[in-house]
């Protein structure tokens, strides 16, 4: 796809993001390339890119996919096609930097996200250990465990915690030289140093820091010379008792093509994993975000139960969860409506569909049969007595509510019943629910069991 094509298809986004957003954020985007599942856009500033990434990347992505492209990721680069790292300092500058007093901007680190602080990090069972360890490192005292190795699936807060450590250290111990960067950036800097014959500068720079944090270290697996250099940097720092914090998407032992000696050094420190989020943590994160948005979009009301609904339904990762809420508030403010369950379901249909845990009709039948103490075979069989027919209708109702199956499909799974029979069953339960509180309770419980 070319920038011209993009120019033609992007207009479809007006409906999704609104005219104002479209003019402000979408029109200025220039498609610089699209390959290997990555669409890269050129943006005027980093802030611009961050904003679009946070607020509109999902829309852009799904729009491109609708147009037939296969996109895993959207990236934004400032200026003209400059992918990758910032240019290395000139030799003179690098030398001058080393004689000057330590100050943050000499370090070739990645920028820190101001929002990723300990204050904004919601602690729950799945991440409490990682959080405690990060806090400990952020105190800046003598190292108790080195390295701290944080690992966990995508979007669970590894980068957030690392930035939080850096922020905290900057505040508490401005004397320390703290360097945060991704393993990818580490590699680029190293390759650049090789090319520019500045390896000595590279080495002394990395060995001069007090705290080194390398994010997504799985990236260097299989990259031999980078691994080698990383290993030496690592050892030199550990020997000087300097703190190292590493993150990866999996445990050291599970990273393929990682040199054995690196693996064992990584395992020497404290290895902590961030577990997948649970319902409480997701709700906590949503509540915190919603408080923030309520401030931002004054007057916007969010109905009871919406956050709970999202925490329940979007279980993939925190980034998706946040994206959903961001979109919801933006959309509600645009159309000037209260955020209700209906609005959420409309506005987030694509996200909700993607995170649908594929609940099968059989699972529903089994759970319902168990609950009412009837045989599974009776669920699909012909018996008409109420003690069996009622549970069967409950299962039909839940199948309609909790899966995306059509009535004829549901009918087929209930022993080849007609779709009108299913419709009748669903209606019956809806009617009864309103007058029979026992039944309403049963349904609530069953839903929770099936979705939890
Ligand atoms: P990772 O690096 O593990 O892929 P990130 O640190 O980038 O994940 O987190 C993804 C998003 O989710 C970020 O916006 C981050 O602020 C948010 N996030 C993750 N965990 C939490 C948490 N416990 N509390 C608040 N925000 C969180
Ligand atoms: Mg990360």
Coordinates of N, CA, C and O in Angstrom, one line a residue, residues 23 35 52 88 192 207 222 265 364 416:
X23 N -9.1 15.5 11.5 CA -8.4 16.6 10.9 C -7.1 16.8 11.7 O -6.0 17.0 11.2
X35 N 5.3 -3.2 5.9 CA 5.9 -4.5 5.5 C 6.0 -5.4 6.8 O 6.1 -4.9 7.9
X52 N -1.3 9.6 19.0 CA -2.1 8.8 18.0 C -2.0 7.3 18.3 O -2.9 6.5 18.2
X88 N 24.5 8.8 17.0 CA 25.5 8.7 18.1 C 26.2 10.1 18.2 O 26.3 10.8 17.2
X192 N 26.2 0.7 15.8 CA 26.6 2.0 15.4 C 28.1 2.3 15.8 O 28.9 2.8 15.1
X207 N 29.7 1.2 31.0 CA 30.2 0.8 32.2 C 30.3 1.9 33.3 O 30.6 1.7 34.4
X222 N 20.0 -14.9 19.9 CA 20.4 -15.2 18.6 C 21.3 -14.1 17.9 O 21.8 -14.3 16.8
X265 N 23.7 -16.2 34.3 CA 24.0 -15.0 35.1 C 22.6 -14.3 35.4 O 22.4 -13.7 36.4
X364 N -22.0 -24.7 28.0 CA -23.2 -24.1 28.7 C -24.2 -25.2 29.1 O -24.6 -25.2 30.2
X416 N -31.3 -30.7 17.2 CA -31.9 -30.4 15.9 C -33.3 -29.7 16.1 O -34.2 -29.9 15.3

